[in-house]
Short mmCIF file of C-alpha atoms in Angstrom, two decimals:
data_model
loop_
_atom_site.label_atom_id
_atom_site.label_comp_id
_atom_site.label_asym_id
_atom_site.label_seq_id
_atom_site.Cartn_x
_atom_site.Cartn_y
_atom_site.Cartn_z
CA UNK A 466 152.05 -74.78 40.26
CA UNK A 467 150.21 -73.90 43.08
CA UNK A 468 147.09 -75.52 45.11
CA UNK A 469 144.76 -72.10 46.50
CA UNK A 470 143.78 -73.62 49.63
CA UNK A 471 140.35 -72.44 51.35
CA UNK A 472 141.42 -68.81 53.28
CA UNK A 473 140.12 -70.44 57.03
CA UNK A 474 142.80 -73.15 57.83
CA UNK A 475 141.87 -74.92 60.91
CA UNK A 476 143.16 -78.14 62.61
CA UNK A 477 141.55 -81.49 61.08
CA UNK A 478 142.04 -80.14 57.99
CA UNK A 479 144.75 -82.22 56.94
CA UNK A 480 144.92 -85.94 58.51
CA UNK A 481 148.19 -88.28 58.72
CA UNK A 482 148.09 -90.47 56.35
CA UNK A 483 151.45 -92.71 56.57
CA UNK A 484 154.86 -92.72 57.39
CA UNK A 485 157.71 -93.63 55.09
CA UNK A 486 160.57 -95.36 55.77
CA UNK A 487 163.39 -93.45 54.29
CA UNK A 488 166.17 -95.66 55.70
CA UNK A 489 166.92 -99.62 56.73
CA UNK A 490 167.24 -101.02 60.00
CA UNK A 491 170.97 -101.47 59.27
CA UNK A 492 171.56 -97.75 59.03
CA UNK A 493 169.36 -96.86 61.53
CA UNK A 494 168.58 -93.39 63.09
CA UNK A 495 168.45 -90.46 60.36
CA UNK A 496 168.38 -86.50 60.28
CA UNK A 497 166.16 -85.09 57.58
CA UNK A 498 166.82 -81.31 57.05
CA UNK A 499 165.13 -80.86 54.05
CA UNK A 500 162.60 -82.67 51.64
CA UNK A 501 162.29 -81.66 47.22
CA UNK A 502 159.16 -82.69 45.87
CA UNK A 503 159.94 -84.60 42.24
CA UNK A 504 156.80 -85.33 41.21
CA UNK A 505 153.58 -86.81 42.37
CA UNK A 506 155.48 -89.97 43.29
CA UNK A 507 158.89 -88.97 43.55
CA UNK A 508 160.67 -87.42 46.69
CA UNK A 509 164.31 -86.21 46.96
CA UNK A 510 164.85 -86.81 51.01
CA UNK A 511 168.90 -85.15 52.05
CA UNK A 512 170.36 -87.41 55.16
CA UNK A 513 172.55 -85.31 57.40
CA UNK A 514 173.35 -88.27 59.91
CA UNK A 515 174.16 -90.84 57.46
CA UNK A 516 175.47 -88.28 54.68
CA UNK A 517 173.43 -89.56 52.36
CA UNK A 518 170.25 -88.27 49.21
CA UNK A 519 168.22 -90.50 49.56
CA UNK A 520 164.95 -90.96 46.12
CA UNK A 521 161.95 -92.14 47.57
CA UNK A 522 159.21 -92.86 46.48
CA UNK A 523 156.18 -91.59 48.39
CA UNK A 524 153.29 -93.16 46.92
CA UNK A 525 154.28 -97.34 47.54
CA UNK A 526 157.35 -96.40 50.30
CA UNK A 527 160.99 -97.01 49.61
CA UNK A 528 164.36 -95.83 48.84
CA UNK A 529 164.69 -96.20 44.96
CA UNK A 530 168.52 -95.05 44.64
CA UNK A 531 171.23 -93.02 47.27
CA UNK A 532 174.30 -91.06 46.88
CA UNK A 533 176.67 -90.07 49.49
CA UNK A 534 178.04 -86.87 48.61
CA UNK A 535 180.64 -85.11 50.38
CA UNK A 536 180.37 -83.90 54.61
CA UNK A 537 176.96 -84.11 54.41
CA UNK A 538 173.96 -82.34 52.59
CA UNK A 539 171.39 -79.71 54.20
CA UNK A 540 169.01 -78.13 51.92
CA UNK A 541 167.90 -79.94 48.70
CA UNK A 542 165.73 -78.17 45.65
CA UNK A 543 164.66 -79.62 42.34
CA UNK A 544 165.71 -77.15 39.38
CA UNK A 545 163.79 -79.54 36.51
CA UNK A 546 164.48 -81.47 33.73
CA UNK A 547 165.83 -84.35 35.66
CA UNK A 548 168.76 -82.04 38.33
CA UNK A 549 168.15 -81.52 41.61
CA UNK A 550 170.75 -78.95 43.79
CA UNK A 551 171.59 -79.58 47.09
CA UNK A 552 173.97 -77.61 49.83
CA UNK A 553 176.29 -79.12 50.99
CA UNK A 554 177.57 -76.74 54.49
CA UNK A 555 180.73 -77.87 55.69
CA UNK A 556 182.66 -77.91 52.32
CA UNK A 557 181.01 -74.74 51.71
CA UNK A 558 179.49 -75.72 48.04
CA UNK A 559 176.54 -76.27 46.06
CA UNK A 560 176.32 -79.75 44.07
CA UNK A 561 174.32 -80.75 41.57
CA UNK A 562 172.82 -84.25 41.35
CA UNK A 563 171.03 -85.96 38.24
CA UNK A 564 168.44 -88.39 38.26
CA UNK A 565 167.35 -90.73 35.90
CA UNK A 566 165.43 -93.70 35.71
CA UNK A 567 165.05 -93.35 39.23
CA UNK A 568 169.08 -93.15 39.59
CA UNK A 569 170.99 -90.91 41.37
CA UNK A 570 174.20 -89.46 40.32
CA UNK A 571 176.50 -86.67 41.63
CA UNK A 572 177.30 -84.27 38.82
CA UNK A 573 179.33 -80.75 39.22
CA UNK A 574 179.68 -78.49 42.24
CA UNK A 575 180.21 -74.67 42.43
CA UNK A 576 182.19 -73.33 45.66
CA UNK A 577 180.15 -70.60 47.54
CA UNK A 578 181.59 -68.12 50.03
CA UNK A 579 179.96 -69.41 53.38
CA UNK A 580 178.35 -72.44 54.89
CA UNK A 581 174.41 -73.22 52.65
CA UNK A 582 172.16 -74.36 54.96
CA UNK A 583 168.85 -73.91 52.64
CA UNK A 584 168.22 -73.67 48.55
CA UNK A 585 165.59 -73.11 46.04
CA UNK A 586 165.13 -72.56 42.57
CA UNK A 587 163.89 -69.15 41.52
CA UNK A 588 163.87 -69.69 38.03
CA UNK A 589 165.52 -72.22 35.58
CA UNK A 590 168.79 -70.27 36.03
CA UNK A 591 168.86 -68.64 38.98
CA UNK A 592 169.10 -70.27 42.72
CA UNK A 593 168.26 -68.78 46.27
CA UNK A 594 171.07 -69.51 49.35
CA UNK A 595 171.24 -69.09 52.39
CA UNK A 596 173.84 -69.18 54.64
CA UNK A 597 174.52 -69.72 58.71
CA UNK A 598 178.00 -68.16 58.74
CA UNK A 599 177.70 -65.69 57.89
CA UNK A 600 173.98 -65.04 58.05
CA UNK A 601 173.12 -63.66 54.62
CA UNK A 602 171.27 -64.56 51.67
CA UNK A 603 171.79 -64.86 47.63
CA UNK A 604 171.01 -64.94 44.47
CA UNK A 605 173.28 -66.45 41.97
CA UNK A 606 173.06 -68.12 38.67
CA UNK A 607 173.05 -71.78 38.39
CA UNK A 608 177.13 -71.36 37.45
CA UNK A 609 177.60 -69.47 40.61
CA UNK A 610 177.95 -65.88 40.08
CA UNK A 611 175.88 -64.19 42.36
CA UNK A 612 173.31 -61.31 41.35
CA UNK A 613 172.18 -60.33 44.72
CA UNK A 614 173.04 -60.33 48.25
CA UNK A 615 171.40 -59.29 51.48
CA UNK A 616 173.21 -59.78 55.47
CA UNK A 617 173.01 -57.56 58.16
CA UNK A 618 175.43 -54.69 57.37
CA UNK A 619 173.53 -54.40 54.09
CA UNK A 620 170.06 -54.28 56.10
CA UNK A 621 171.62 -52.02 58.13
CA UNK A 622 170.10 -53.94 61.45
CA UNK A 623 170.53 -57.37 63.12
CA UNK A 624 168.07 -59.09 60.60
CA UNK A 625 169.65 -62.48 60.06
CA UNK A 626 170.67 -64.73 62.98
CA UNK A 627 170.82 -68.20 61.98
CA UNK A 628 168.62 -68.02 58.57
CA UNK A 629 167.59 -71.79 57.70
CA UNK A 630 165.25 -72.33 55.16
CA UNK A 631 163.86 -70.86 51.68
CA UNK A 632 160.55 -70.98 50.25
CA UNK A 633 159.28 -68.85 46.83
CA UNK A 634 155.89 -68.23 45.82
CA UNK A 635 154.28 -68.38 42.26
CA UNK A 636 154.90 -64.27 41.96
CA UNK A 637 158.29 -64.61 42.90
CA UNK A 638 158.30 -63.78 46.48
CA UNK A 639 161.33 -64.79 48.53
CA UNK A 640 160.80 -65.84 51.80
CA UNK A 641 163.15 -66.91 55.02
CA UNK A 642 162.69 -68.20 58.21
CA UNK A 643 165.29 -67.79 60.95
CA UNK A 644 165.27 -69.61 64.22
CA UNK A 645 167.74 -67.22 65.74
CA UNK A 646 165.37 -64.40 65.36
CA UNK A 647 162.14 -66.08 64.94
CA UNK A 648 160.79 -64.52 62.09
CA UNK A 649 160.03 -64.56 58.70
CA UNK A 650 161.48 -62.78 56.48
CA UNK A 651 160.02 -61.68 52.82
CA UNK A 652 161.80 -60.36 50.19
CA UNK A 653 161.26 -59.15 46.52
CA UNK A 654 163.34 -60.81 43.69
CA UNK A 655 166.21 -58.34 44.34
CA UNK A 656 166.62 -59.47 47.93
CA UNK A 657 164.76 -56.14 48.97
CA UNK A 658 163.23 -56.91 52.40
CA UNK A 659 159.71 -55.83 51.75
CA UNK A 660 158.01 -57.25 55.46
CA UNK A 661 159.61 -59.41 58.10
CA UNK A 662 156.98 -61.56 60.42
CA UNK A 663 157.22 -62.14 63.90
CA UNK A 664 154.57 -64.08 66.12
CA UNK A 665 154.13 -66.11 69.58
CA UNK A 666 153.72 -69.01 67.51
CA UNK A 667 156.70 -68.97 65.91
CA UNK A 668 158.89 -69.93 68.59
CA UNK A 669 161.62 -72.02 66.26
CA UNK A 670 160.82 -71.90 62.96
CA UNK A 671 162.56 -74.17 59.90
CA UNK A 672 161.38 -75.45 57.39
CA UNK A 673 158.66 -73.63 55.23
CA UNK A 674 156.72 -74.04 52.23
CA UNK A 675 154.29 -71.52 50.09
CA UNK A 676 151.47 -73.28 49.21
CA UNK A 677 149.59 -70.18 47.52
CA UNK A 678 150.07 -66.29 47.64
CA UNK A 679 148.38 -65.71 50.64
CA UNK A 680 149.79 -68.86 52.99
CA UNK A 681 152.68 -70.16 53.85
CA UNK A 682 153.32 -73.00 55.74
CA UNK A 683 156.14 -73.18 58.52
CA UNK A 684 157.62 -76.15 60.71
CA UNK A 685 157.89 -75.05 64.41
CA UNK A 686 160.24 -77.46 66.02
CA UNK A 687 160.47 -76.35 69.42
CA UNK A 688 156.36 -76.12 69.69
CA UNK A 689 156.08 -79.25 67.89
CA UNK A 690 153.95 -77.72 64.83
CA UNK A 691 153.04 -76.61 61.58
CA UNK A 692 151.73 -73.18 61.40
CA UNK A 693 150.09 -71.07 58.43
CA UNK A 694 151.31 -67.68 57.77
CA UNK A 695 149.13 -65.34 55.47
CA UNK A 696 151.99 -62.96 54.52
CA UNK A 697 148.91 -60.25 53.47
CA UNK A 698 147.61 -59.90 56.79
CA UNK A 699 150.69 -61.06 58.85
CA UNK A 700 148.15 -63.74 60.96
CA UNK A 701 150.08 -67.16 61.86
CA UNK A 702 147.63 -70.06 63.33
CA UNK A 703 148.05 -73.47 63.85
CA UNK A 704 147.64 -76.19 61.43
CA UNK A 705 148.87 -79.22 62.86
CA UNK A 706 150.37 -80.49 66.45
CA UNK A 707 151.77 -82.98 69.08
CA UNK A 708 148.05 -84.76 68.44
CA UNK A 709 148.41 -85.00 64.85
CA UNK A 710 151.73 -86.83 65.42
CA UNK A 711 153.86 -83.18 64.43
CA UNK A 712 157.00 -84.02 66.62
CA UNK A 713 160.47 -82.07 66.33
CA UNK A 714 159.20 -80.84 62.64
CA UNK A 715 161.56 -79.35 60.53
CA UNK A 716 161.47 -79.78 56.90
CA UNK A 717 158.15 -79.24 55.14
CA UNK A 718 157.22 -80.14 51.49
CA UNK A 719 153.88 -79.38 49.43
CA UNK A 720 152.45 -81.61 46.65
CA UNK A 721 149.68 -79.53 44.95
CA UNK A 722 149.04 -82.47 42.53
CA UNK A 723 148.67 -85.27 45.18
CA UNK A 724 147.60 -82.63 47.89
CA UNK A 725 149.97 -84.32 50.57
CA UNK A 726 152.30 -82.59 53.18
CA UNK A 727 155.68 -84.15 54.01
CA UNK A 728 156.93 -83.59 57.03
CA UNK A 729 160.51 -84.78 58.02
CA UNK A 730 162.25 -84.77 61.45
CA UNK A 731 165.65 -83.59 62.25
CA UNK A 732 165.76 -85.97 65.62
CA UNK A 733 166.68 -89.53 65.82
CA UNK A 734 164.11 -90.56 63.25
CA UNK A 735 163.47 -92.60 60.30
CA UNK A 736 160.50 -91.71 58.37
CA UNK A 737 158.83 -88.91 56.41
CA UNK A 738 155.39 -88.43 57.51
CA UNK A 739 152.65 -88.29 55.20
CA UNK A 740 149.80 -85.66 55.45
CA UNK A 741 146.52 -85.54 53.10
CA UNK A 742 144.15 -82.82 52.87
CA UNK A 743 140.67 -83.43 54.33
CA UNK A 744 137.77 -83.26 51.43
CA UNK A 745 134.40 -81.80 52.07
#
């Protein structure tokens, strides 16, 4: 489900609320690369630092349960019905965790052919990937056999560079941001490219989010910000910055229930910040 946010975003129109704590003082300094919302309450927060999923829960603070999986996870998506998938780059697979009564617990993996750095879900069977080396993106069925595939030679131009992270919309948009190129890329459910994005303000851009069919949200890390993109009329503008406490963003995650953003740093940090939209 999707929140239709007004069609004017400006900043002050989301406000930081908290920050959460997604790791003790023991362990220290985290990396957070990507960020599943569960549920209203319920956050699935991946630990490249500390190789480590980490369930938190967003409403009270604290880390309910943790697995360590295998050289350390990047992108994390929730697929339903109590599984979550996460990619796991350096062992070049895709594993699926459980989660149940607020447990975690590592369940199968499927082998891929390069190193994941981001995942969704596009449907109950079907998962988005894509990859660093080499830079390319698929489609594959939750068992692993892939159904479509787009890189470079198949665009026929130097479209991927480092692609990072996935985001889907409600009418089954695909779309991908790339730091190496900073753009955007959007793509039908066949991995056609139907418009790629480019702006001044997107000078780094990682994590991203749809939030409704006309915006998208997108993490900025080297301007410390979150921009909105409205993929009809190709206009990014600013949402958030430095003075809304946006520093080295780079995962993003929506609640439409709650109406919070969740912003998570990749940088010697320890907490997901909390951001609620603005009523009236």
């Amino acid at each position: 489900m999707c929140l239709f946010l007004p069609p004017a975003l400006s900043p002050g129109f989301l406000s930081r609320q908290r920050d959460l704590m997604v790791a003790s003082s023991v362990e220290g300094d985290i990396g957070i690369p990507d960020i599943a919302v569960l549920s209203p309450s319920r956050l699935l927060v991946s630990d490249l630092r500390n190789c480590r999923l980490r369930l938190v829960d967003s409403v009270n603070g604290g880390v309910l349960s943790q697995v360590s999986p295998p050289r350390c996870p990047r992108g994390v998506c929730h697929l339903g019905d109590g599984v979550a998938a996460v990619a796991l780059y350096y062992v070049k697979k895709i594993r699926f965790v459980r989660i149940n009564s607020d447990k975690l617990s590592l369940d199968r993996s499927i082998d891929v052919k390069g190193y994941p750095s981001s995942i969704s879900a596009f449907d109950s069977s079907h998962l988005v990937v894509t990859y660093e080396y080499p830079g390319m993106v698929e489609m594959m069925t939750i068992d692993g056999r892939v159904v479509h595939a787009m890189d470079n030679k198949e665009a026929g131009k130097q479209l991927f560079q480092y692609p990072n992270y996935i985001a889907i919309s409600n009418t089954g948009d695909i779309y991908v941001s790339d730091s190496g190129t900073r753009t955007i890329t959007q793509m039908d459910s066949t991995l056609r490219i139907t418009q790629t994005f480019t702006s001044p303000m997107l000078t780094s851009p990682y994590g991203i989010v749809t939030v409704s069919t006309d915006q998208l949200l997108v993490a900025d890390m080297k301007s410390h910000s979150i921009v909105v993109l409205n993929p009809t009329s190709g206009t990014v503008t600013p949402l958030l910055g430095q003075a809304d406490g946006i520093q080295e963003p780079r995962a993003v995650a929506w609640c439409p229930v709650s109406k919070k953003l969740f912003v998570g740093r990749y940088g010697r940090h320890t907490a997901v910040s909390v951001f609620v939209r603005n009523e009236g």
